[in-house]
mmCIF file with all atom_site columns, C-alpha atoms in Angstrom:
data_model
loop_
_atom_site.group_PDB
_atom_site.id
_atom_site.type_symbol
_atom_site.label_atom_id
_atom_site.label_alt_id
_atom_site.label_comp_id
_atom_site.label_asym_id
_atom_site.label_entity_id
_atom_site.label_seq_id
_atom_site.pdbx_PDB_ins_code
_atom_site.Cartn_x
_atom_site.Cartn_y
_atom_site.Cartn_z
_atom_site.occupancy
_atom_site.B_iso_or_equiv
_atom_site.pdbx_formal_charge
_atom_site.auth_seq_id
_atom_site.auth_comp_id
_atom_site.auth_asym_id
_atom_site.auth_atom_id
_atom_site.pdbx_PDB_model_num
ATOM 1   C CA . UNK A 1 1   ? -82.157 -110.170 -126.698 1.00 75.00 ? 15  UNK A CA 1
ATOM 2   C CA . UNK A 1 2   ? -80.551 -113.539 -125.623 1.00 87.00 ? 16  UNK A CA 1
ATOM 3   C CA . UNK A 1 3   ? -77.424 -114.491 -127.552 1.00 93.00 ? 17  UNK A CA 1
ATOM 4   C CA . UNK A 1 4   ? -75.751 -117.692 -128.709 1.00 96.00 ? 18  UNK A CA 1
ATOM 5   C CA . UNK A 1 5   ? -72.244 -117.446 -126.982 1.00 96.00 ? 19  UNK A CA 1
ATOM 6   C CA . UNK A 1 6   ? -69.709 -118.775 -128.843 1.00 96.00 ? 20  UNK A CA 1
ATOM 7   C CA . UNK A 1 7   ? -66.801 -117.461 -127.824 1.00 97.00 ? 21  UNK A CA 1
ATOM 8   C CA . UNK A 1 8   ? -65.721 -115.608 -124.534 1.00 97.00 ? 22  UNK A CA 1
ATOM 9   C CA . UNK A 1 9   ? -62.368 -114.406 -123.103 1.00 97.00 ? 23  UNK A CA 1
ATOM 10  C CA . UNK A 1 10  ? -62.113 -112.395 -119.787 1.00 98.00 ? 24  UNK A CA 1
ATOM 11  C CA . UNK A 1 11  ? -59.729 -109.644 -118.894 1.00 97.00 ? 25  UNK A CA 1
ATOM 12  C CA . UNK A 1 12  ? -58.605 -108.243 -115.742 1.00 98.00 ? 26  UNK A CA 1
ATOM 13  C CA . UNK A 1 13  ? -57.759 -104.478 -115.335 1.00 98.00 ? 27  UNK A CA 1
ATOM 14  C CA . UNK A 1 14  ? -55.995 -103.076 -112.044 1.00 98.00 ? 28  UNK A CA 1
ATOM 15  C CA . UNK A 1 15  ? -55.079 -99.475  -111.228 1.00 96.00 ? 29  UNK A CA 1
ATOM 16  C CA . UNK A 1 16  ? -57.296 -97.931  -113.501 1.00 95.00 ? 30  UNK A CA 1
ATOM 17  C CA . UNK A 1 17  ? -56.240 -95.655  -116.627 1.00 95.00 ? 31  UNK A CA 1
ATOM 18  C CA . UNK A 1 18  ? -52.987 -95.752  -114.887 1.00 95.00 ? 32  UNK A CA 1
ATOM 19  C CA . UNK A 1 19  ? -52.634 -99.242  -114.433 1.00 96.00 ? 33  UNK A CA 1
ATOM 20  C CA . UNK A 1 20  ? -52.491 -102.861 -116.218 1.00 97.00 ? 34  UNK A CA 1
ATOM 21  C CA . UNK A 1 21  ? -54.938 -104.685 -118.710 1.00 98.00 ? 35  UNK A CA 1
ATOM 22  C CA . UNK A 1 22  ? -54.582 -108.320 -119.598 1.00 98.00 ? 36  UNK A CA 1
ATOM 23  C CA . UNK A 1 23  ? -56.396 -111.019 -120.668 1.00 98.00 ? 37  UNK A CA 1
ATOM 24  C CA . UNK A 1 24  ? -56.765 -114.002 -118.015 1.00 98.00 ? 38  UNK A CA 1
ATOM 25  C CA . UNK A 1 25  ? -55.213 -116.437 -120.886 1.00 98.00 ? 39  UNK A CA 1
ATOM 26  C CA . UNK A 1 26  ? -52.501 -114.255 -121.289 1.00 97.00 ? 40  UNK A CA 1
ATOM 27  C CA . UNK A 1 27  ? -52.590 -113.584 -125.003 1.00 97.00 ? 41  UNK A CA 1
ATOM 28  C CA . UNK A 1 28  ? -53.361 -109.375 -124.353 1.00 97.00 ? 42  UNK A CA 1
ATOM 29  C CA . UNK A 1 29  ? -50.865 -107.786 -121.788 1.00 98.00 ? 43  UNK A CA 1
ATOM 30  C CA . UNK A 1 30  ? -51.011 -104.125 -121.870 1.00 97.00 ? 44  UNK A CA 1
ATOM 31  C CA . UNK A 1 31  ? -49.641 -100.963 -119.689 1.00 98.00 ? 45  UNK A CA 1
ATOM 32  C CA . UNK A 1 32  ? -52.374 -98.752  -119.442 1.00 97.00 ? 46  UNK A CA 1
ATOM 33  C CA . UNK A 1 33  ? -51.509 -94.726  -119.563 1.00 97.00 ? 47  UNK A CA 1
ATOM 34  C CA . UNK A 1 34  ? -53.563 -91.918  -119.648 1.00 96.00 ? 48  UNK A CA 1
ATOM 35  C CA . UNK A 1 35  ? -53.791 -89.137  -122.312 1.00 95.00 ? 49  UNK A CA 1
ATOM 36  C CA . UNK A 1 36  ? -52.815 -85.574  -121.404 1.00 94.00 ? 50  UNK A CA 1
ATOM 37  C CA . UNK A 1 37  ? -56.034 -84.495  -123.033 1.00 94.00 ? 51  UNK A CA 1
ATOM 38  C CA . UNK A 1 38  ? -57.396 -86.284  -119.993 1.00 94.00 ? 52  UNK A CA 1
ATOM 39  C CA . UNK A 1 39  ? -55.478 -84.969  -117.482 1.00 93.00 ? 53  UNK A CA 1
ATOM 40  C CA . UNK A 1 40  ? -52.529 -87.600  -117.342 1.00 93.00 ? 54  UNK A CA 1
ATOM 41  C CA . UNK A 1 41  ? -49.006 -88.131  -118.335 1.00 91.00 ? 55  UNK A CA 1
ATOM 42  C CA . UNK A 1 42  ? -49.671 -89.389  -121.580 1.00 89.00 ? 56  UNK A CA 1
ATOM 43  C CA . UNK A 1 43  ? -46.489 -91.651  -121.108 1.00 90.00 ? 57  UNK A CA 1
ATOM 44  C CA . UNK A 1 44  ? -45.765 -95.210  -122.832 1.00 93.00 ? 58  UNK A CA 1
ATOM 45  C CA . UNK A 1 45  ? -48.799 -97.244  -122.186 1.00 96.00 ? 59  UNK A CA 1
ATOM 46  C CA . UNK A 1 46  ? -52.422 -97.545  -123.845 1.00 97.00 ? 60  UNK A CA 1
ATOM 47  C CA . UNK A 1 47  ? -55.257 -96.356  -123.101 1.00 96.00 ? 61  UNK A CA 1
ATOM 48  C CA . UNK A 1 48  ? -59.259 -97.963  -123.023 1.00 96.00 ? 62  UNK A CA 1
ATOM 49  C CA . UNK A 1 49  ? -60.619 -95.834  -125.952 1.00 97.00 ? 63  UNK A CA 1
ATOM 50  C CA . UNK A 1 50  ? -57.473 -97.132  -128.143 1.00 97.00 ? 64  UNK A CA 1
ATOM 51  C CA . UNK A 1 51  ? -57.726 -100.884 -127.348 1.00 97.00 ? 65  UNK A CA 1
ATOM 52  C CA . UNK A 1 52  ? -61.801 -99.910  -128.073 1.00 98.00 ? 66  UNK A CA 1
ATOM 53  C CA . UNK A 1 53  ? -60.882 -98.686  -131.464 1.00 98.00 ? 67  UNK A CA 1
ATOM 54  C CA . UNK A 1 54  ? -58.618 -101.280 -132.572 1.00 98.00 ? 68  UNK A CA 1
ATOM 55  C CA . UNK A 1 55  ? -61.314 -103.759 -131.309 1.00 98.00 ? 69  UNK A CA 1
ATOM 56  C CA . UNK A 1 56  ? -63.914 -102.182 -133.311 1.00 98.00 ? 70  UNK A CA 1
ATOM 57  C CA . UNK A 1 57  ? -61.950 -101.710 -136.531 1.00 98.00 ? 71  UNK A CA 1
ATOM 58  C CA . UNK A 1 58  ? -60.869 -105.112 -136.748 1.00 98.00 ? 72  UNK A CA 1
ATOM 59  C CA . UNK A 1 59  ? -64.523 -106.481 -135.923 1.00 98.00 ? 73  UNK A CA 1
ATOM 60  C CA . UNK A 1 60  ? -65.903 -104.177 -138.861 1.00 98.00 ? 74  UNK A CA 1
ATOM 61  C CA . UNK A 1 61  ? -63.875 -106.212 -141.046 1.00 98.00 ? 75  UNK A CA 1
ATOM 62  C CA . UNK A 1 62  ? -65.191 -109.458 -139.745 1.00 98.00 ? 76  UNK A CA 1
ATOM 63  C CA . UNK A 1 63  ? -68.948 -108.036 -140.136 1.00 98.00 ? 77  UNK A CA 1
ATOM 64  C CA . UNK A 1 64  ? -67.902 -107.353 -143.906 1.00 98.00 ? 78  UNK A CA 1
ATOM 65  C CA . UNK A 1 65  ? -66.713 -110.676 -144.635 1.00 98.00 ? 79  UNK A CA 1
ATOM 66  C CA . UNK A 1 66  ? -70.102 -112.173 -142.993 1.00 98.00 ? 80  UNK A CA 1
ATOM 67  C CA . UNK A 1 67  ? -72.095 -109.808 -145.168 1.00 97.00 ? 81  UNK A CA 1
ATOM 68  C CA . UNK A 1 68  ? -69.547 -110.716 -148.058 1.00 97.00 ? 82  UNK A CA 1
ATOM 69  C CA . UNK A 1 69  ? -70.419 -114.846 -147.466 1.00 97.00 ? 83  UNK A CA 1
ATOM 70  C CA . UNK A 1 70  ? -74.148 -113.968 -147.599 1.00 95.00 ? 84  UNK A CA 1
ATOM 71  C CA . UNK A 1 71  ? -74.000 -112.842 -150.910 1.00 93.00 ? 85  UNK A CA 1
ATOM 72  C CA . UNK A 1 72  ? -72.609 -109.329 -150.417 1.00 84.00 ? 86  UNK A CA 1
ATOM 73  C CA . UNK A 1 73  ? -69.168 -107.898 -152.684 1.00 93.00 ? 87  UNK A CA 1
ATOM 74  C CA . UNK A 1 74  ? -66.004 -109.926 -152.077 1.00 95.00 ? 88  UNK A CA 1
ATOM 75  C CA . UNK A 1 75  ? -64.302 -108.204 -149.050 1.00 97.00 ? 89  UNK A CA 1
ATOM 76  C CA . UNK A 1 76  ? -60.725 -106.821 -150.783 1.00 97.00 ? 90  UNK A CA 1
ATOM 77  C CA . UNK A 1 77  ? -57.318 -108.573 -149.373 1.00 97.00 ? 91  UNK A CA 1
ATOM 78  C CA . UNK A 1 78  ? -56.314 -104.388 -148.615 1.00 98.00 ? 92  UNK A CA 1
ATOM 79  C CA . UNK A 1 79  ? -59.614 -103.240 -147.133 1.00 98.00 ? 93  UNK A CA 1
ATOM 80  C CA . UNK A 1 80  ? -59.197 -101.381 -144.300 1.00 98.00 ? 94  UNK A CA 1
ATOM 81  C CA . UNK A 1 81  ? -61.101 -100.011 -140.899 1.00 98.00 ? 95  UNK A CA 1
ATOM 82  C CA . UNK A 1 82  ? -59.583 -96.505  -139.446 1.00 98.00 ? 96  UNK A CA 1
ATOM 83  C CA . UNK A 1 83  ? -61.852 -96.119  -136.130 1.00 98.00 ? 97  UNK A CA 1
ATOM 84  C CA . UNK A 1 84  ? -61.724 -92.768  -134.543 1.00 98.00 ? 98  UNK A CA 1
ATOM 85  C CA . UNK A 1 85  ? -62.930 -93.241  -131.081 1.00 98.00 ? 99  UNK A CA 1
ATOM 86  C CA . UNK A 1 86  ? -63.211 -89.405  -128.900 1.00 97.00 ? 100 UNK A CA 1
ATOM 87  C CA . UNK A 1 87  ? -64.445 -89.261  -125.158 1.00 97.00 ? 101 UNK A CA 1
ATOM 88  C CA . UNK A 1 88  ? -65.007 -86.291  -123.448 1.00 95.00 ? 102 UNK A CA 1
ATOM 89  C CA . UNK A 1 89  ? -67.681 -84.938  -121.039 1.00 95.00 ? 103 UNK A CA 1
ATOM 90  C CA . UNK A 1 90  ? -71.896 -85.683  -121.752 1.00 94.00 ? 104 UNK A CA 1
ATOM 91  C CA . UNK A 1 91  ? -74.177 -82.341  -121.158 1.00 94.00 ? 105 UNK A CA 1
ATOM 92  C CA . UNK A 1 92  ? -76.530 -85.124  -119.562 1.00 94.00 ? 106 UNK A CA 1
ATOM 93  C CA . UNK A 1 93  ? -73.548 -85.843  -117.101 1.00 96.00 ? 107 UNK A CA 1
ATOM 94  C CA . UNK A 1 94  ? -71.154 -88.389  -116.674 1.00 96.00 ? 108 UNK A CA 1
ATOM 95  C CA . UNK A 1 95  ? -68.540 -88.639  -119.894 1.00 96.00 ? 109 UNK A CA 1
ATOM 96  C CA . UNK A 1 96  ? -69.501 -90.300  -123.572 1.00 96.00 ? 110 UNK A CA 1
ATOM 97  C CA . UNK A 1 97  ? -67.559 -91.765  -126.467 1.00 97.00 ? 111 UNK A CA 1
ATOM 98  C CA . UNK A 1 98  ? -67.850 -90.569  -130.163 1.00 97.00 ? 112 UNK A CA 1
ATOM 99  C CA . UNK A 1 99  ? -66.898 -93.096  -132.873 1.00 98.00 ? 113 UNK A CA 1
ATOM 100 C CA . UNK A 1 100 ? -66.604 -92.644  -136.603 1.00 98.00 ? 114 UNK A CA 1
ATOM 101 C CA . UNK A 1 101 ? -65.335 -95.672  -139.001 1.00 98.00 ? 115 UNK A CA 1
ATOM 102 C CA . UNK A 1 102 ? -63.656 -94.921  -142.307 1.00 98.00 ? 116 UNK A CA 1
ATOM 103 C CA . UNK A 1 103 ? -64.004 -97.389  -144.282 1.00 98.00 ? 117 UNK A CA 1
ATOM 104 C CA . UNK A 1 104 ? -61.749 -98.133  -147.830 1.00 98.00 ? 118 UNK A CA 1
ATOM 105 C CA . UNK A 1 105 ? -62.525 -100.846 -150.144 1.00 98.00 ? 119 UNK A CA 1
ATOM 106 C CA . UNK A 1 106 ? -60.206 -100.527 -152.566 1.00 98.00 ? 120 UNK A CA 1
ATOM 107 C CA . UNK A 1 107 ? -61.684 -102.100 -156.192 1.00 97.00 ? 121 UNK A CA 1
ATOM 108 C CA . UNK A 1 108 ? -65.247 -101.522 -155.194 1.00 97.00 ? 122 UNK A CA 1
ATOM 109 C CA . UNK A 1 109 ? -67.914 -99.128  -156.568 1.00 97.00 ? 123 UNK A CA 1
ATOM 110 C CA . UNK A 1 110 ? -68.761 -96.262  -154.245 1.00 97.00 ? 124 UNK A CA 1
ATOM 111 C CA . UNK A 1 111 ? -72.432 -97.830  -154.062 1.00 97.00 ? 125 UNK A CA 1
ATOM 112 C CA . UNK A 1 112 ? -71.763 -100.776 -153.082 1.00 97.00 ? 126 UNK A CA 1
ATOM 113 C CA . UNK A 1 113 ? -68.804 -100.157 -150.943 1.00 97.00 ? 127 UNK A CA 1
ATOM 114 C CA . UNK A 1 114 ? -72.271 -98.002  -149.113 1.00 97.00 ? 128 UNK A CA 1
ATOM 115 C CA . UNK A 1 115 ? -74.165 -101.179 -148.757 1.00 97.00 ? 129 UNK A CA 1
ATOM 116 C CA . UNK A 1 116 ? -71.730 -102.984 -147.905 1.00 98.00 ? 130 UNK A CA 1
ATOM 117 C CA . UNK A 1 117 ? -70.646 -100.965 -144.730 1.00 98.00 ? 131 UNK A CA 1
ATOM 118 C CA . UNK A 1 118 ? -74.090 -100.043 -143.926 1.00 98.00 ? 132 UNK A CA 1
ATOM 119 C CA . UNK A 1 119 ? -75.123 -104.168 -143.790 1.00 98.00 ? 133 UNK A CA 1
ATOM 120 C CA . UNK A 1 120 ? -72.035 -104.763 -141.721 1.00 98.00 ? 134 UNK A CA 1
ATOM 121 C CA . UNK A 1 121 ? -72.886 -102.024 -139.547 1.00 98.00 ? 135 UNK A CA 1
ATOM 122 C CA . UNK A 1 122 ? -76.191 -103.625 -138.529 1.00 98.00 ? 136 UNK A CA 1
ATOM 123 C CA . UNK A 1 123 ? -74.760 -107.583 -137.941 1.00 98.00 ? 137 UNK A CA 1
ATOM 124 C CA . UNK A 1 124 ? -71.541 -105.876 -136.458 1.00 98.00 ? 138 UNK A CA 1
ATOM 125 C CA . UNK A 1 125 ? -71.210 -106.741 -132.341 1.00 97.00 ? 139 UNK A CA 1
ATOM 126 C CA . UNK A 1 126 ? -70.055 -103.473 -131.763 1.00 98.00 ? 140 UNK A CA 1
ATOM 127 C CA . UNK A 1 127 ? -72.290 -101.788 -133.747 1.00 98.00 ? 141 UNK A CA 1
ATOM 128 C CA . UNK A 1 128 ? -74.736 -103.263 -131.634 1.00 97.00 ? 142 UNK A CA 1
ATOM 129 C CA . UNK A 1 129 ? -73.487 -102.693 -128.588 1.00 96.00 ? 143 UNK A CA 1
ATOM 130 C CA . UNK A 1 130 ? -73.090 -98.849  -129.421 1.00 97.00 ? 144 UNK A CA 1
ATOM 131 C CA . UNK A 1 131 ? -76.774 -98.589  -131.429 1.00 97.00 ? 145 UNK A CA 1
ATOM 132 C CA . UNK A 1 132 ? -78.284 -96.294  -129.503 1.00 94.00 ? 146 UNK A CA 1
ATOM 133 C CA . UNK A 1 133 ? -75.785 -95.268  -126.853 1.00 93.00 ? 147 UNK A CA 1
ATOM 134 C CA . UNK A 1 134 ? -72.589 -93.868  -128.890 1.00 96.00 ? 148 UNK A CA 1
ATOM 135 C CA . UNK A 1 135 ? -72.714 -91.822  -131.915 1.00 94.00 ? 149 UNK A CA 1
ATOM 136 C CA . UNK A 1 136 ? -71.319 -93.644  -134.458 1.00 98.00 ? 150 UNK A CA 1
ATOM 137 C CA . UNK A 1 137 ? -70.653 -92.113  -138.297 1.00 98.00 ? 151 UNK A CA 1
ATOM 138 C CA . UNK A 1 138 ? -70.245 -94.293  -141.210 1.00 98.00 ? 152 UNK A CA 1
ATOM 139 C CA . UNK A 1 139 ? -67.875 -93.328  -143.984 1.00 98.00 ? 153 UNK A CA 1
ATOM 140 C CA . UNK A 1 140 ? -66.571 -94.747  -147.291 1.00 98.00 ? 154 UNK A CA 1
ATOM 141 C CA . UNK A 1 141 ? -63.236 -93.426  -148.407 1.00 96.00 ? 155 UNK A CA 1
#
């Protein structure tokens, strides 16, 4: 499905999980470390699946606001996004992620606050991206 680009940014990753991350424009500049659970240090640094989760929380909120501006429930000033993102090995092979949102819209019925996530969760990029590929649970605090 082709897309209208609007916006694009690049980023350029040496050394692997144990190495650097930044953005060619210099705006992102990140150690990257990885977990013990992994197999790693677990020292000062980030790690992919973090930097995917704060990526995906804060684009949830964007897809809400969109969904808001086409006639959906005024997005709350405190709404927030908690993305859980888990990787581990696939029994198909090779390793998946596992991602579940929890969602609070403070002020808004429980209904709604449903509809609401469950629009944004079909205009969201991410959501997208994952549809198909990543399990990814939905849930309204």
């Amino acid at each position: 499905m082709p897309v209208n680009v609007l916006y694009k940014t690049s980023a350029k990753a040496t050394g692997g999980r144990d190495g650097h991350a930044a953005t060619l424009d210099g705006a992102l500049d990140v150690k990257l470390t990885t977990p013990k659970e992994l197999g790693g240090g677990g020292g000062a640094g980030n790690n992919p699946e973090q930097l995917f989760a704060a990526g995906y929380a804060a684009c949830f909120i964007g897809a809400m606001k969109f969904v808001a501006s086409q006639g959906g429930p005024k997005v709350p000033a405190d709404t927030s996004v908690t993305s859980t993102v888990g990787i581990g090995p696939r029994s198909e092979g090779g390793f998946g992620l596992d991602v579940e949102l929890l969602v609070s819209l403070p002020g808004i019925a429980r209904a709604e606050a449903e509809a609401l996530v469950e629009k944004a969760h079909q205009v969201c990029p991410y959501s997208n991206a994952t549809r198909g590929n990543v399990d990814v649970r939905l849930k309204v605090a």
